[in-house]
Coordinates of C-alpha atoms and ligand atoms in Angstrom, one line a residue:
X1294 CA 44.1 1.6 10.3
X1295 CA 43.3 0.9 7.2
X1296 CA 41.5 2.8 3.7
X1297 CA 38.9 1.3 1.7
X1298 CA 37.6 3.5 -1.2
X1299 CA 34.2 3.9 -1.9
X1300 CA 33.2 4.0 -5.6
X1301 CA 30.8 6.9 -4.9
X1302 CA 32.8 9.1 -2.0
X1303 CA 36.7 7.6 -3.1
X1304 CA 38.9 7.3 0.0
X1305 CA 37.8 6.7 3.5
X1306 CA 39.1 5.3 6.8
X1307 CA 38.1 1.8 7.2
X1308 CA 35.8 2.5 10.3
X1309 CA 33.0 4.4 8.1
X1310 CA 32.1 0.4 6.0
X1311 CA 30.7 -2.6 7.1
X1312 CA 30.9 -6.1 6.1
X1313 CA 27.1 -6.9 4.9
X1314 CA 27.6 -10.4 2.6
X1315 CA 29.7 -12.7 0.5
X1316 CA 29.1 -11.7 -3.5
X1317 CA 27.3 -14.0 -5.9
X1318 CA 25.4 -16.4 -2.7
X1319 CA 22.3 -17.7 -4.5
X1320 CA 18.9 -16.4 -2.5
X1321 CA 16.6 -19.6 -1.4
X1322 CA 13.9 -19.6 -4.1
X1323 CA 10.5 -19.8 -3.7
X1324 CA 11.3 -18.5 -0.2
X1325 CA 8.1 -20.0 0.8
X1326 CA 9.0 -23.0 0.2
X1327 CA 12.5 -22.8 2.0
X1328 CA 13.2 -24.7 4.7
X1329 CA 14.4 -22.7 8.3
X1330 CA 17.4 -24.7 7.8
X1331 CA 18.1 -23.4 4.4
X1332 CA 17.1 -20.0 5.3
X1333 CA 19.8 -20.3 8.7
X1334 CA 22.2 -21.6 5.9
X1335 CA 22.1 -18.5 3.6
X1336 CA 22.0 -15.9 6.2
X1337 CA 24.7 -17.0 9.0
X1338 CA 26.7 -18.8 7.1
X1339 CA 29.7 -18.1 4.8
X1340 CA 32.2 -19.6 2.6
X1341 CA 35.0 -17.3 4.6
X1342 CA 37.7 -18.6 2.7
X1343 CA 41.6 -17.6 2.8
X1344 CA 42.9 -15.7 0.3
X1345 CA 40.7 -13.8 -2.6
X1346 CA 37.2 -13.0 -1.7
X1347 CA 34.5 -11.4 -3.2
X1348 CA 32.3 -9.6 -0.7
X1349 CA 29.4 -7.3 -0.5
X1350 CA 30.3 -3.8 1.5
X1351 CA 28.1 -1.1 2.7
X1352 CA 29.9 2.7 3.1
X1353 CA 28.0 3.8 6.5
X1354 CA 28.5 7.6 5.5
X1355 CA 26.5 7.4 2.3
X1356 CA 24.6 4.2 2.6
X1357 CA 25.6 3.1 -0.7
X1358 CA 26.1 -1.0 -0.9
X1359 CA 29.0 -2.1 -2.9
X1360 CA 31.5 -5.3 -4.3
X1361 CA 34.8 -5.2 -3.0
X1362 CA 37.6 -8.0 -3.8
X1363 CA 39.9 -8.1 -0.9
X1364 CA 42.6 -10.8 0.2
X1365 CA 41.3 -11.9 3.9
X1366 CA 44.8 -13.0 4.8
X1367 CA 46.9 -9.8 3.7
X1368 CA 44.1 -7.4 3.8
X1369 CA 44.9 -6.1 0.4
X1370 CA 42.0 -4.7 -1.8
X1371 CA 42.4 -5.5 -5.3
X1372 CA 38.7 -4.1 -6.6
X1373 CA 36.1 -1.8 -5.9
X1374 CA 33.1 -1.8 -8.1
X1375 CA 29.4 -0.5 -8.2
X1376 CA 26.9 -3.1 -7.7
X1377 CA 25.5 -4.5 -10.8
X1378 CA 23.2 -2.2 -12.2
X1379 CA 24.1 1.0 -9.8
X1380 CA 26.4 2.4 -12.2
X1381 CA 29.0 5.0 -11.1
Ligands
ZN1978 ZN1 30.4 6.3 -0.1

């Protein structure tokens, strides 16, 4: 089992987040004008790549969405951080 901290509730068992999307992916814009294949692109798929990544995390218990920099192959957290504009 493992703990991820929360920048609004601090230390939590690992069960209580959710994955919810890679950090910095570029919405399709105009979304009207998006193709389904772009739109299939930027929803279901992800850059998943070894090492470092940057992802977008959503605490369960208090609904608050989040940036969290974890390694995918060791599992360490490095960062936990606010969304832009959230503030802590
Ligand atoms: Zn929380």
């Amino acid at each position: 089992m493992q703990v991820f901290t929360c920048p609004f509730c601090g230390p939590r068992d690992e069960t209580e987040f959710h994955f919810a999307a890679e950090a910095g992916k570029e919405r399709p814009q105009p979304a009207e004008e998006t193709s389904d294949a772009d739109w299939a692109d930027y929803l279901y798929f992800n850059d998943a790549p070894r090492g470092p990544a940057r992802e977008v995390w959503v605490h369960v218990t208090c609904g608050e969405f989040f940036l969290m920099t974890r390694d995918t192959v060791t599992r360490a957290v490095s960062e936990v951080a606010p969304l832009p504009g959230r503030g802590e």
